[in-house]
């Protein structure tokens, strides 16, 4: 008779040897990620608890800095700035006073841009997914805005939104698109939607192409209309790819910098968290590190919510699709 316990032990030993070989291949990648990603993160956290060097207002002497405790974080979260009498509210116009407005602007851009891009990207993907003459040319043309560098896109749209630019001439308006508070924000939204919607369409198109064609044929046989097929077949089966696309774009938009910074030429109405970080680096890197950590935690929290609550998990959804097929 065979020994079940011996076979189990041999199987366990074989599994351990295989996992050990797998770690040999994975270890170099983990080391590279630790160096490229882990070290900057821990360095930023360490810097965020240090004071910036500068002139001591009490003595007029240059000081190196030292331990700051949580003062760099309270500077942003509570909008407190140092003074001779301790911590006071940051004066209007300083970077510390712009933190919560930058958070609101960043979230505004994220919600509006991602929502519009998801809807337009879905429509574009539905068109590109159909079979017709010239489909390859259409797909290539659609991707052109996404391929253009963001700096070039920002300058292009800045010229269009100038006071005597194309937009005001076509609309017959006299709007200061890059200076007015809400006009500048919607100008940035328009430019980002034009540039990034093709990326959303590409991700959604990949999800459309894995839906079996026989599912639609069966629905047609059962008398389902085009709208019913879209609602009851396309959307449920497309949900994993759509959520992954929304997750990618959300994380990307939360750290948006170059488009509003170049397009509106430093207009405070479009200052995002990333712009605030860059501006603070010029005044004090340690305080900027604290703001970077806060921004990282915000992005992580939103990504966690999308993954856990909405189910935007790329790995799991791919496994579910393979099981379904």
PDB file of C-alpha atoms in Angstrom:
ATOM      1  CA  UNK A   1       0.000   0.000   0.000  1.00  0.00           C
ATOM      2  CA  UNK A   2       1.143   3.521  -0.753  1.00  0.00           C
ATOM      3  CA  UNK A   3       1.796   5.861   2.096  1.00  0.00           C
ATOM      4  CA  UNK A   4      -0.582   8.866   1.806  1.00  0.00           C
ATOM      5  CA  UNK A   5       1.433  10.892   4.276  1.00  0.00           C
ATOM      6  CA  UNK A   6       4.673  10.216   2.375  1.00  0.00           C
ATOM      7  CA  UNK A   7       3.094  11.249  -0.928  1.00  0.00           C
ATOM      8  CA  UNK A   8       1.799  14.398   0.694  1.00  0.00           C
ATOM      9  CA  UNK A   9       5.240  15.264   2.032  1.00  0.00           C
ATOM     10  CA  UNK A  10       6.853  14.651  -1.338  1.00  0.00           C
ATOM     11  CA  UNK A  11       4.256  16.856  -2.989  1.00  0.00           C
ATOM     12  CA  UNK A  12       4.880  19.565  -0.424  1.00  0.00           C
ATOM     13  CA  UNK A  13       8.641  19.342  -0.969  1.00  0.00           C
ATOM     14  CA  UNK A  14       8.177  19.596  -4.736  1.00  0.00           C
ATOM     15  CA  UNK A  15       5.936  22.632  -4.302  1.00  0.00           C
ATOM     16  CA  UNK A  16       8.527  24.288  -2.071  1.00  0.00           C
ATOM     17  CA  UNK A  17      11.289  23.659  -4.616  1.00  0.00           C
ATOM     18  CA  UNK A  18       9.156  25.112  -7.404  1.00  0.00           C
ATOM     19  CA  UNK A  19       8.271  28.179  -5.343  1.00  0.00           C
ATOM     20  CA  UNK A  20      11.956  28.612  -4.503  1.00  0.00           C
ATOM     21  CA  UNK A  21      12.843  28.612  -8.198  1.00  0.00           C
ATOM     22  CA  UNK A  22      10.062  31.099  -8.861  1.00  0.00           C
ATOM     23  CA  UNK A  23      11.483  33.453  -6.230  1.00  0.00           C
ATOM     24  CA  UNK A  24      14.846  33.356  -8.005  1.00  0.00           C
ATOM     25  CA  UNK A  25      13.194  34.897 -11.065  1.00  0.00           C
ATOM     26  CA  UNK A  26      11.052  37.349  -9.090  1.00  0.00           C
ATOM     27  CA  UNK A  27      13.782  38.547  -6.715  1.00  0.00           C
ATOM     28  CA  UNK A  28      15.649  40.801  -9.226  1.00  0.00           C
ATOM     29  CA  UNK A  29      12.393  42.573 -10.110  1.00  0.00           C
ATOM     30  CA  UNK A  30      11.562  43.091  -6.435  1.00  0.00           C
ATOM     31  CA  UNK A  31      15.034  44.492  -5.772  1.00  0.00           C
ATOM     32  CA  UNK A  32      14.709  46.868  -8.725  1.00  0.00           C
ATOM     33  CA  UNK A  33      11.272  48.040  -7.515  1.00  0.00           C
ATOM     34  CA  UNK A  34      12.624  48.541  -3.989  1.00  0.00           C
ATOM     35  CA  UNK A  35      15.410  50.741  -5.331  1.00  0.00           C
ATOM     36  CA  UNK A  36      13.362  52.679  -7.889  1.00  0.00           C
ATOM     37  CA  UNK A  37      10.124  53.048  -5.899  1.00  0.00           C
ATOM     38  CA  UNK A  38      10.759  52.096  -2.283  1.00  0.00           C
ATOM     39  CA  UNK A  39      13.794  54.285  -1.636  1.00  0.00           C
ATOM     40  CA  UNK A  40      12.234  57.556  -2.928  1.00  0.00           C
ATOM     41  CA  UNK A  41       9.077  56.910  -0.896  1.00  0.00           C
ATOM     42  CA  UNK A  42      10.945  56.319   2.359  1.00  0.00           C
ATOM     43  CA  UNK A  43      13.288  59.232   1.634  1.00  0.00           C
ATOM     44  CA  UNK A  44      10.284  61.531   1.114  1.00  0.00           C
ATOM     45  CA  UNK A  45       8.731  60.358   4.385  1.00  0.00           C
ATOM     46  CA  UNK A  46      12.028  60.964   6.214  1.00  0.00           C
ATOM     47  CA  UNK A  47      12.398  64.439   4.725  1.00  0.00           C
ATOM     48  CA  UNK A  48       8.817  65.341   5.633  1.00  0.00           C
ATOM     49  CA  UNK A  49       9.732  65.245   9.341  1.00  0.00           C
ATOM     50  CA  UNK A  50      12.659  67.656   8.921  1.00  0.00           C
ATOM     51  CA  UNK A  51      12.711  71.436   8.877  1.00  0.00           C
ATOM     52  CA  UNK A  52      13.766  73.322   5.798  1.00  0.00           C
ATOM     53  CA  UNK A  53      17.018  75.231   6.105  1.00  0.00           C
ATOM     54  CA  UNK A  54      16.784  78.999   5.884  1.00  0.00           C
ATOM     55  CA  UNK A  55      17.034  82.272   7.779  1.00  0.00           C
ATOM     56  CA  UNK A  56      15.917  82.221  11.422  1.00  0.00           C
ATOM     57  CA  UNK A  57      13.652  85.276  11.832  1.00  0.00           C
ATOM     58  CA  UNK A  58      14.622  85.575  15.510  1.00  0.00           C
ATOM     59  CA  UNK A  59      18.390  85.741  15.013  1.00  0.00           C
ATOM     60  CA  UNK A  60      18.777  86.530  11.337  1.00  0.00           C
ATOM     61  CA  UNK A  61      21.222  83.633  11.058  1.00  0.00           C
ATOM     62  CA  UNK A  62      21.115  80.757   8.568  1.00  0.00           C
ATOM     63  CA  UNK A  63      20.023  77.489  10.197  1.00  0.00           C
ATOM     64  CA  UNK A  64      20.313  73.987   8.800  1.00  0.00           C
ATOM     65  CA  UNK A  65      16.904  72.822   9.927  1.00  0.00           C
ATOM     66  CA  UNK A  66      16.536  69.852  12.272  1.00  0.00           C
ATOM     67  CA  UNK A  67      13.572  67.813  13.396  1.00  0.00           C
ATOM     68  CA  UNK A  68      10.198  69.291  12.501  1.00  0.00           C
ATOM     69  CA  UNK A  69       7.873  66.726  14.007  1.00  0.00           C
ATOM     70  CA  UNK A  70       4.458  67.013  12.366  1.00  0.00           C
ATOM     71  CA  UNK A  71       4.757  70.747  11.699  1.00  0.00           C
ATOM     72  CA  UNK A  72       5.185  70.206   7.947  1.00  0.00           C
ATOM     73  CA  UNK A  73       1.922  68.266   7.894  1.00  0.00           C
ATOM     74  CA  UNK A  74       0.026  70.760  10.033  1.00  0.00           C
ATOM     75  CA  UNK A  75       1.368  73.467   7.740  1.00  0.00           C
ATOM     76  CA  UNK A  76      -0.694  71.953   4.920  1.00  0.00           C
ATOM     77  CA  UNK A  77      -3.600  70.229   6.634  1.00  0.00           C
ATOM     78  CA  UNK A  78      -4.307  73.019   9.153  1.00  0.00           C
ATOM     79  CA  UNK A  79      -2.882  75.789   6.945  1.00  0.00           C
ATOM     80  CA  UNK A  80      -0.555  76.958   9.715  1.00  0.00           C
ATOM     81  CA  UNK A  81       2.623  78.925   9.033  1.00  0.00           C
ATOM     82  CA  UNK A  82       5.492  79.649  11.412  1.00  0.00           C
ATOM     83  CA  UNK A  83       6.076  83.076  12.942  1.00  0.00           C
ATOM     84  CA  UNK A  84       7.851  84.698  15.840  1.00  0.00           C
ATOM     85  CA  UNK A  85       4.899  83.941  18.113  1.00  0.00           C
ATOM     86  CA  UNK A  86       4.472  80.342  17.021  1.00  0.00           C
ATOM     87  CA  UNK A  87       2.095  78.998  14.400  1.00  0.00           C
ATOM     88  CA  UNK A  88      -0.500  81.259  12.820  1.00  0.00           C
ATOM     89  CA  UNK A  89      -2.886  80.907   9.917  1.00  0.00           C
ATOM     90  CA  UNK A  90      -1.125  81.136   6.569  1.00  0.00           C
ATOM     91  CA  UNK A  91      -1.727  84.529   4.900  1.00  0.00           C
ATOM     92  CA  UNK A  92      -3.888  84.574   1.804  1.00  0.00           C
ATOM     93  CA  UNK A  93      -1.872  83.993  -1.334  1.00  0.00           C
ATOM     94  CA  UNK A  94       0.818  81.838   0.265  1.00  0.00           C
ATOM     95  CA  UNK A  95       1.208  78.230  -0.780  1.00  0.00           C
ATOM     96  CA  UNK A  96       0.066  76.968   2.626  1.00  0.00           C
ATOM     97  CA  UNK A  97      -3.256  78.765   2.259  1.00  0.00           C
ATOM     98  CA  UNK A  98      -3.880  77.089  -1.115  1.00  0.00           C
ATOM     99  CA  UNK A  99      -3.810  73.468   0.070  1.00  0.00           C
ATOM    100  CA  UNK A 100      -7.513  72.757   0.442  1.00  0.00           C
ATOM    101  CA  UNK A 101      -8.391  74.701  -2.682  1.00  0.00           C
ATOM    102  CA  UNK A 102      -5.795  72.605  -4.554  1.00  0.00           C
ATOM    103  CA  UNK A 103      -7.414  69.446  -3.167  1.00  0.00           C
ATOM    104  CA  UNK A 104     -10.810  70.624  -4.388  1.00  0.00           C
ATOM    105  CA  UNK A 105      -9.456  71.547  -7.824  1.00  0.00           C
ATOM    106  CA  UNK A 106      -7.689  68.185  -8.129  1.00  0.00           C
ATOM    107  CA  UNK A 107     -10.845  66.269  -7.204  1.00  0.00           C
ATOM    108  CA  UNK A 108     -12.915  68.453  -9.543  1.00  0.00           C
ATOM    109  CA  UNK A 109     -10.608  67.680 -12.450  1.00  0.00           C
ATOM    110  CA  UNK A 110     -10.628  63.979 -11.570  1.00  0.00           C
ATOM    111  CA  UNK A 111     -14.399  63.583 -11.356  1.00  0.00           C
ATOM    112  CA  UNK A 112     -15.250  65.703 -14.406  1.00  0.00           C
ATOM    113  CA  UNK A 113     -12.447  64.518 -16.683  1.00  0.00           C
ATOM    114  CA  UNK A 114     -12.759  60.821 -15.911  1.00  0.00           C
ATOM    115  CA  UNK A 115     -16.563  60.881 -16.216  1.00  0.00           C
ATOM    116  CA  UNK A 116     -16.541  62.608 -19.606  1.00  0.00           C
ATOM    117  CA  UNK A 117     -13.654  60.505 -20.911  1.00  0.00           C
ATOM    118  CA  UNK A 118     -15.345  57.271 -19.816  1.00  0.00           C
ATOM    119  CA  UNK A 119     -18.582  58.157 -21.628  1.00  0.00           C
ATOM    120  CA  UNK A 120     -16.888  59.396 -24.789  1.00  0.00           C
ATOM    121  CA  UNK A 121     -14.384  56.534 -24.693  1.00  0.00           C
ATOM    122  CA  UNK A 122     -17.212  54.022 -24.489  1.00  0.00           C
ATOM    123  CA  UNK A 123     -18.905  55.546 -27.525  1.00  0.00           C
ATOM    124  CA  UNK A 124     -15.666  55.634 -29.505  1.00  0.00           C
ATOM    125  CA  UNK A 125     -14.884  52.030 -28.563  1.00  0.00           C
ATOM    126  CA  UNK A 126     -18.333  50.909 -29.703  1.00  0.00           C
ATOM    127  CA  UNK A 127     -17.744  52.538 -33.104  1.00  0.00           C
ATOM    128  CA  UNK A 128     -14.185  51.220 -33.477  1.00  0.00           C
ATOM    129  CA  UNK A 129     -15.325  47.736 -32.490  1.00  0.00           C
ATOM    130  CA  UNK A 130     -17.599  47.407 -35.515  1.00  0.00           C
ATOM    131  CA  UNK A 131     -16.432  45.915 -38.809  1.00  0.00           C
ATOM    132  CA  UNK A 132     -16.367  48.384 -41.703  1.00  0.00           C
ATOM    133  CA  UNK A 133     -14.044  49.596 -44.415  1.00  0.00           C
ATOM    134  CA  UNK A 134     -11.395  51.975 -43.106  1.00  0.00           C
ATOM    135  CA  UNK A 135     -11.624  50.767 -39.499  1.00  0.00           C
ATOM    136  CA  UNK A 136      -7.829  50.522 -39.148  1.00  0.00           C
ATOM    137  CA  UNK A 137      -7.418  54.082 -40.436  1.00  0.00           C
ATOM    138  CA  UNK A 138     -10.031  55.334 -37.980  1.00  0.00           C
ATOM    139  CA  UNK A 139      -8.311  53.645 -35.047  1.00  0.00           C
ATOM    140  CA  UNK A 140      -4.967  55.163 -36.009  1.00  0.00           C
ATOM    141  CA  UNK A 141      -6.507  58.621 -36.404  1.00  0.00           C
ATOM    142  CA  UNK A 142      -8.259  58.419 -33.044  1.00  0.00           C
ATOM    143  CA  UNK A 143      -4.977  57.700 -31.261  1.00  0.00           C
ATOM    144  CA  UNK A 144      -3.193  60.771 -32.650  1.00  0.00           C
ATOM    145  CA  UNK A 145      -4.242  63.143 -29.797  1.00  0.00           C
ATOM    146  CA  UNK A 146      -3.017  60.632 -27.221  1.00  0.00           C
ATOM    147  CA  UNK A 147       0.340  60.307 -29.001  1.00  0.00           C
ATOM    148  CA  UNK A 148       0.999  64.057 -28.941  1.00  0.00           C
ATOM    149  CA  UNK A 149       3.182  65.089 -25.956  1.00  0.00           C
ATOM    150  CA  UNK A 150       1.226  66.790 -23.186  1.00  0.00           C
ATOM    151  CA  UNK A 151       3.370  69.934 -23.327  1.00  0.00           C
ATOM    152  CA  UNK A 152       2.579  70.330 -27.025  1.00  0.00           C
ATOM    153  CA  UNK A 153      -1.118  69.758 -26.343  1.00  0.00           C
ATOM    154  CA  UNK A 154      -1.099  72.385 -23.600  1.00  0.00           C
ATOM    155  CA  UNK A 155       0.497  75.003 -25.842  1.00  0.00           C
ATOM    156  CA  UNK A 156      -1.840  74.152 -28.707  1.00  0.00           C
ATOM    157  CA  UNK A 157      -4.959  74.606 -26.580  1.00  0.00           C
ATOM    158  CA  UNK A 158      -3.509  77.687 -24.925  1.00  0.00           C
ATOM    159  CA  UNK A 159      -3.284  79.339 -28.357  1.00  0.00           C
ATOM    160  CA  UNK A 160      -6.837  78.261 -29.139  1.00  0.00           C
ATOM    161  CA  UNK A 161      -8.190  79.647 -25.850  1.00  0.00           C
ATOM    162  CA  UNK A 162      -6.449  83.010 -26.071  1.00  0.00           C
ATOM    163  CA  UNK A 163      -8.638  86.117 -25.999  1.00  0.00           C
ATOM    164  CA  UNK A 164      -8.363  86.507 -29.787  1.00  0.00           C
ATOM    165  CA  UNK A 165      -8.032  82.769 -30.380  1.00  0.00           C
ATOM    166  CA  UNK A 166     -10.063  80.281 -32.359  1.00  0.00           C
ATOM    167  CA  UNK A 167     -12.520  79.386 -29.577  1.00  0.00           C
ATOM    168  CA  UNK A 168     -13.692  82.952 -28.925  1.00  0.00           C
ATOM    169  CA  UNK A 169     -13.933  83.626 -32.651  1.00  0.00           C
ATOM    170  CA  UNK A 170     -16.018  80.521 -33.332  1.00  0.00           C
ATOM    171  CA  UNK A 171     -18.289  81.054 -30.318  1.00  0.00           C
ATOM    172  CA  UNK A 172     -18.463  84.804 -30.783  1.00  0.00           C
ATOM    173  CA  UNK A 173     -17.496  85.374 -27.144  1.00  0.00           C
ATOM    174  CA  UNK A 174     -14.954  87.482 -25.272  1.00  0.00           C
ATOM    175  CA  UNK A 175     -14.038  85.082 -22.457  1.00  0.00           C
ATOM    176  CA  UNK A 176     -10.639  85.109 -20.732  1.00  0.00           C
ATOM    177  CA  UNK A 177     -10.277  81.347 -20.912  1.00  0.00           C
ATOM    178  CA  UNK A 178      -6.859  81.129 -19.247  1.00  0.00           C
ATOM    179  CA  UNK A 179      -7.465  83.807 -16.584  1.00  0.00           C
ATOM    180  CA  UNK A 180     -11.067  83.507 -15.429  1.00  0.00           C
ATOM    181  CA  UNK A 181     -11.572  81.056 -12.560  1.00  0.00           C
ATOM    182  CA  UNK A 182     -14.171  78.673 -13.998  1.00  0.00           C
ATOM    183  CA  UNK A 183     -13.383  79.322 -17.648  1.00  0.00           C
ATOM    184  CA  UNK A 184      -9.761  78.269 -17.115  1.00  0.00           C
ATOM    185  CA  UNK A 185     -10.839  75.080 -15.369  1.00  0.00           C
ATOM    186  CA  UNK A 186     -13.203  74.061 -18.144  1.00  0.00           C
ATOM    187  CA  UNK A 187     -10.535  74.936 -20.700  1.00  0.00           C
ATOM    188  CA  UNK A 188      -8.179  72.471 -18.996  1.00  0.00           C
ATOM    189  CA  UNK A 189     -10.960  69.871 -18.914  1.00  0.00           C
ATOM    190  CA  UNK A 190     -11.587  70.308 -22.647  1.00  0.00           C
ATOM    191  CA  UNK A 191      -7.896  69.912 -23.486  1.00  0.00           C
ATOM    192  CA  UNK A 192      -7.483  66.825 -21.306  1.00  0.00           C
ATOM    193  CA  UNK A 193     -10.634  65.195 -22.668  1.00  0.00           C
ATOM    194  CA  UNK A 194      -9.396  65.744 -26.224  1.00  0.00           C
ATOM    195  CA  UNK A 195      -6.026  64.226 -25.442  1.00  0.00           C
ATOM    196  CA  UNK A 196      -6.875  61.311 -23.147  1.00  0.00           C
ATOM    197  CA  UNK A 197     -10.251  60.026 -24.356  1.00  0.00           C
ATOM    198  CA  UNK A 198      -8.481  57.853 -27.002  1.00  0.00           C
ATOM    199  CA  UNK A 199      -6.619  56.103 -24.177  1.00  0.00           C
ATOM    200  CA  UNK A 200      -9.911  55.266 -22.468  1.00  0.00           C
ATOM    201  CA  UNK A 201     -11.376  54.125 -25.781  1.00  0.00           C
ATOM    202  CA  UNK A 202      -8.395  51.828 -26.361  1.00  0.00           C
ATOM    203  CA  UNK A 203      -8.779  50.132 -22.958  1.00  0.00           C
ATOM    204  CA  UNK A 204     -12.537  49.770 -23.367  1.00  0.00           C
ATOM    205  CA  UNK A 205     -12.095  48.437 -26.911  1.00  0.00           C
ATOM    206  CA  UNK A 206      -9.850  45.690 -25.531  1.00  0.00           C
ATOM    207  CA  UNK A 207     -12.697  44.690 -23.207  1.00  0.00           C
ATOM    208  CA  UNK A 208     -15.231  44.731 -26.039  1.00  0.00           C
ATOM    209  CA  UNK A 209     -13.160  42.382 -28.172  1.00  0.00           C
ATOM    210  CA  UNK A 210     -13.211  39.589 -25.573  1.00  0.00           C
ATOM    211  CA  UNK A 211     -17.021  39.454 -25.499  1.00  0.00           C
ATOM    212  CA  UNK A 212     -18.100  36.369 -27.530  1.00  0.00           C
ATOM    213  CA  UNK A 213     -20.019  37.202 -30.690  1.00  0.00           C
ATOM    214  CA  UNK A 214     -22.374  34.243 -30.229  1.00  0.00           C
ATOM    215  CA  UNK A 215     -23.826  35.923 -27.133  1.00  0.00           C
ATOM    216  CA  UNK A 216     -25.115  38.757 -29.325  1.00  0.00           C
ATOM    217  CA  UNK A 217     -26.380  36.282 -31.936  1.00  0.00           C
ATOM    218  CA  UNK A 218     -28.339  34.401 -29.301  1.00  0.00           C
ATOM    219  CA  UNK A 219     -29.838  37.650 -28.034  1.00  0.00           C
ATOM    220  CA  UNK A 220     -30.879  38.629 -31.565  1.00  0.00           C
ATOM    221  CA  UNK A 221     -32.572  35.266 -32.003  1.00  0.00           C
ATOM    222  CA  UNK A 222     -34.477  35.874 -28.757  1.00  0.00           C
ATOM    223  CA  UNK A 223     -35.695  39.205 -30.145  1.00  0.00           C
ATOM    224  CA  UNK A 224     -33.562  41.561 -28.043  1.00  0.00           C
ATOM    225  CA  UNK A 225     -33.263  45.097 -29.406  1.00  0.00           C
ATOM    226  CA  UNK A 226     -29.943  46.904 -29.843  1.00  0.00           C
ATOM    227  CA  UNK A 227     -30.530  48.868 -26.635  1.00  0.00           C
ATOM    228  CA  UNK A 228     -31.397  45.718 -24.686  1.00  0.00           C
ATOM    229  CA  UNK A 229     -28.247  44.006 -25.969  1.00  0.00           C
ATOM    230  CA  UNK A 230     -26.202  47.001 -24.908  1.00  0.00           C
ATOM    231  CA  UNK A 231     -27.718  47.213 -21.416  1.00  0.00           C
ATOM    232  CA  UNK A 232     -27.973  43.513 -20.578  1.00  0.00           C
ATOM    233  CA  UNK A 233     -24.937  42.118 -22.436  1.00  0.00           C
ATOM    234  CA  UNK A 234     -22.376  44.764 -23.335  1.00  0.00           C
ATOM    235  CA  UNK A 235     -22.333  46.773 -20.119  1.00  0.00           C
ATOM    236  CA  UNK A 236     -22.220  43.812 -17.669  1.00  0.00           C
ATOM    237  CA  UNK A 237     -19.485  42.026 -19.626  1.00  0.00           C
ATOM    238  CA  UNK A 238     -17.614  45.291 -20.200  1.00  0.00           C
ATOM    239  CA  UNK A 239     -17.707  46.352 -16.553  1.00  0.00           C
ATOM    240  CA  UNK A 240     -14.300  44.851 -15.593  1.00  0.00           C
ATOM    241  CA  UNK A 241     -12.442  46.592 -18.427  1.00  0.00           C
ATOM    242  CA  UNK A 242     -14.367  49.829 -17.875  1.00  0.00           C
ATOM    243  CA  UNK A 243     -13.532  49.886 -14.162  1.00  0.00           C
ATOM    244  CA  UNK A 244      -9.861  49.211 -14.850  1.00  0.00           C
ATOM    245  CA  UNK A 245      -9.810  52.073 -17.356  1.00  0.00           C
ATOM    246  CA  UNK A 246     -11.473  54.373 -14.816  1.00  0.00           C
ATOM    247  CA  UNK A 247      -8.934  53.294 -12.177  1.00  0.00           C
ATOM    248  CA  UNK A 248      -5.951  54.055 -14.418  1.00  0.00           C
ATOM    249  CA  UNK A 249      -7.296  57.441 -15.479  1.00  0.00           C
ATOM    250  CA  UNK A 250      -8.304  58.376 -11.929  1.00  0.00           C
ATOM    251  CA  UNK A 251      -4.818  57.721 -10.584  1.00  0.00           C
ATOM    252  CA  UNK A 252      -3.319  59.612 -13.517  1.00  0.00           C
ATOM    253  CA  UNK A 253      -5.602  62.630 -13.137  1.00  0.00           C
ATOM    254  CA  UNK A 254      -5.030  62.899  -9.385  1.00  0.00           C
ATOM    255  CA  UNK A 255      -1.394  63.752 -10.106  1.00  0.00           C
ATOM    256  CA  UNK A 256      -2.019  65.987 -13.128  1.00  0.00           C
ATOM    257  CA  UNK A 257       0.579  68.717 -13.464  1.00  0.00           C
ATOM    258  CA  UNK A 258       1.883  69.670 -16.890  1.00  0.00           C
ATOM    259  CA  UNK A 259      -1.379  70.399 -18.717  1.00  0.00           C
ATOM    260  CA  UNK A 260      -2.792  73.062 -16.324  1.00  0.00           C
ATOM    261  CA  UNK A 261       0.667  74.395 -15.431  1.00  0.00           C
ATOM    262  CA  UNK A 262       1.577  75.138 -19.056  1.00  0.00           C
ATOM    263  CA  UNK A 263      -1.855  75.951 -20.391  1.00  0.00           C
ATOM    264  CA  UNK A 264      -3.007  78.512 -17.797  1.00  0.00           C
ATOM    265  CA  UNK A 265       0.471  79.908 -17.029  1.00  0.00           C
ATOM    266  CA  UNK A 266       0.265  79.599 -13.240  1.00  0.00           C
ATOM    267  CA  UNK A 267      -3.360  80.648 -12.752  1.00  0.00           C
ATOM    268  CA  UNK A 268      -4.158  79.759  -9.078  1.00  0.00           C
ATOM    269  CA  UNK A 269      -7.644  78.671 -10.151  1.00  0.00           C
ATOM    270  CA  UNK A 270      -6.120  75.586 -11.793  1.00  0.00           C
ATOM    271  CA  UNK A 271      -3.426  74.812  -9.218  1.00  0.00           C
ATOM    272  CA  UNK A 272      -3.535  71.097  -8.444  1.00  0.00           C
ATOM    273  CA  UNK A 273      -1.684  69.263  -5.687  1.00  0.00           C
ATOM    274  CA  UNK A 274       1.157  68.374  -8.038  1.00  0.00           C
ATOM    275  CA  UNK A 275       1.581  72.011  -9.060  1.00  0.00           C
ATOM    276  CA  UNK A 276       1.628  72.978  -5.391  1.00  0.00           C
ATOM    277  CA  UNK A 277       4.363  70.401  -4.724  1.00  0.00           C
ATOM    278  CA  UNK A 278       6.570  71.787  -7.500  1.00  0.00           C
ATOM    279  CA  UNK A 279       6.055  75.363  -6.308  1.00  0.00           C
ATOM    280  CA  UNK A 280       6.915  74.370  -2.737  1.00  0.00           C
ATOM    281  CA  UNK A 281      10.104  72.576  -3.813  1.00  0.00           C
ATOM    282  CA  UNK A 282      11.480  75.979  -4.832  1.00  0.00           C
ATOM    283  CA  UNK A 283      10.857  77.284  -1.302  1.00  0.00           C
ATOM    284  CA  UNK A 284      11.597  74.230   0.834  1.00  0.00           C
ATOM    285  CA  UNK A 285      12.037  70.573  -0.198  1.00  0.00           C
ATOM    286  CA  UNK A 286      11.143  69.098   3.201  1.00  0.00           C
ATOM    287  CA  UNK A 287       7.764  70.796   3.343  1.00  0.00           C
ATOM    288  CA  UNK A 288       7.236  69.724  -0.269  1.00  0.00           C
ATOM    289  CA  UNK A 289       8.033  66.148   0.765  1.00  0.00           C
ATOM    290  CA  UNK A 290       5.244  66.301   3.351  1.00  0.00           C
ATOM    291  CA  UNK A 291       2.835  67.511   0.683  1.00  0.00           C
ATOM    292  CA  UNK A 292       4.005  64.696  -1.599  1.00  0.00           C
ATOM    293  CA  UNK A 293       3.267  62.146   1.138  1.00  0.00           C
ATOM    294  CA  UNK A 294      -0.209  63.628   1.626  1.00  0.00           C
ATOM    295  CA  UNK A 295      -0.822  63.451  -2.129  1.00  0.00           C
ATOM    296  CA  UNK A 296       0.392  59.848  -2.201  1.00  0.00           C
ATOM    297  CA  UNK A 297      -1.964  58.887   0.630  1.00  0.00           C
ATOM    298  CA  UNK A 298      -4.879  60.575  -1.156  1.00  0.00           C
ATOM    299  CA  UNK A 299      -4.166  58.703  -4.401  1.00  0.00           C
ATOM    300  CA  UNK A 300      -3.726  55.422  -2.507  1.00  0.00           C
ATOM    301  CA  UNK A 301      -7.000  55.871  -0.596  1.00  0.00           C
ATOM    302  CA  UNK A 302      -9.002  56.589  -3.750  1.00  0.00           C
ATOM    303  CA  UNK A 303      -7.371  53.686  -5.609  1.00  0.00           C
ATOM    304  CA  UNK A 304      -8.128  51.394  -2.644  1.00  0.00           C
ATOM    305  CA  UNK A 305     -11.787  52.422  -2.714  1.00  0.00           C
ATOM    306  CA  UNK A 306     -12.035  51.775  -6.456  1.00  0.00           C
ATOM    307  CA  UNK A 307     -10.405  48.351  -6.106  1.00  0.00           C
ATOM    308  CA  UNK A 308     -12.273  47.164  -3.020  1.00  0.00           C
ATOM    309  CA  UNK A 309     -15.660  48.823  -3.331  1.00  0.00           C
ATOM    310  CA  UNK A 310     -16.151  48.995  -7.104  1.00  0.00           C
ATOM    311  CA  UNK A 311     -14.115  45.893  -7.936  1.00  0.00           C
ATOM    312  CA  UNK A 312     -11.660  47.580 -10.319  1.00  0.00           C
ATOM    313  CA  UNK A 313      -9.085  44.790 -10.055  1.00  0.00           C
ATOM    314  CA  UNK A 314      -7.291  44.043 -13.316  1.00  0.00           C
ATOM    315  CA  UNK A 315      -5.879  40.663 -12.246  1.00  0.00           C
ATOM    316  CA  UNK A 316      -9.077  39.336 -10.726  1.00  0.00           C
ATOM    317  CA  UNK A 317     -11.295  40.446 -13.586  1.00  0.00           C
ATOM    318  CA  UNK A 318      -9.039  38.770 -16.143  1.00  0.00           C
ATOM    319  CA  UNK A 319      -9.195  35.530 -14.157  1.00  0.00           C
ATOM    320  CA  UNK A 320     -12.980  35.802 -13.930  1.00  0.00           C
ATOM    321  CA  UNK A 321     -13.233  36.279 -17.700  1.00  0.00           C
ATOM    322  CA  UNK A 322     -11.077  33.205 -18.372  1.00  0.00           C
ATOM    323  CA  UNK A 323     -13.254  31.133 -16.047  1.00  0.00           C
ATOM    324  CA  UNK A 324     -16.398  32.421 -17.743  1.00  0.00           C
ATOM    325  CA  UNK A 325     -15.078  31.423 -21.157  1.00  0.00           C
TER     326      UNK A 325
END
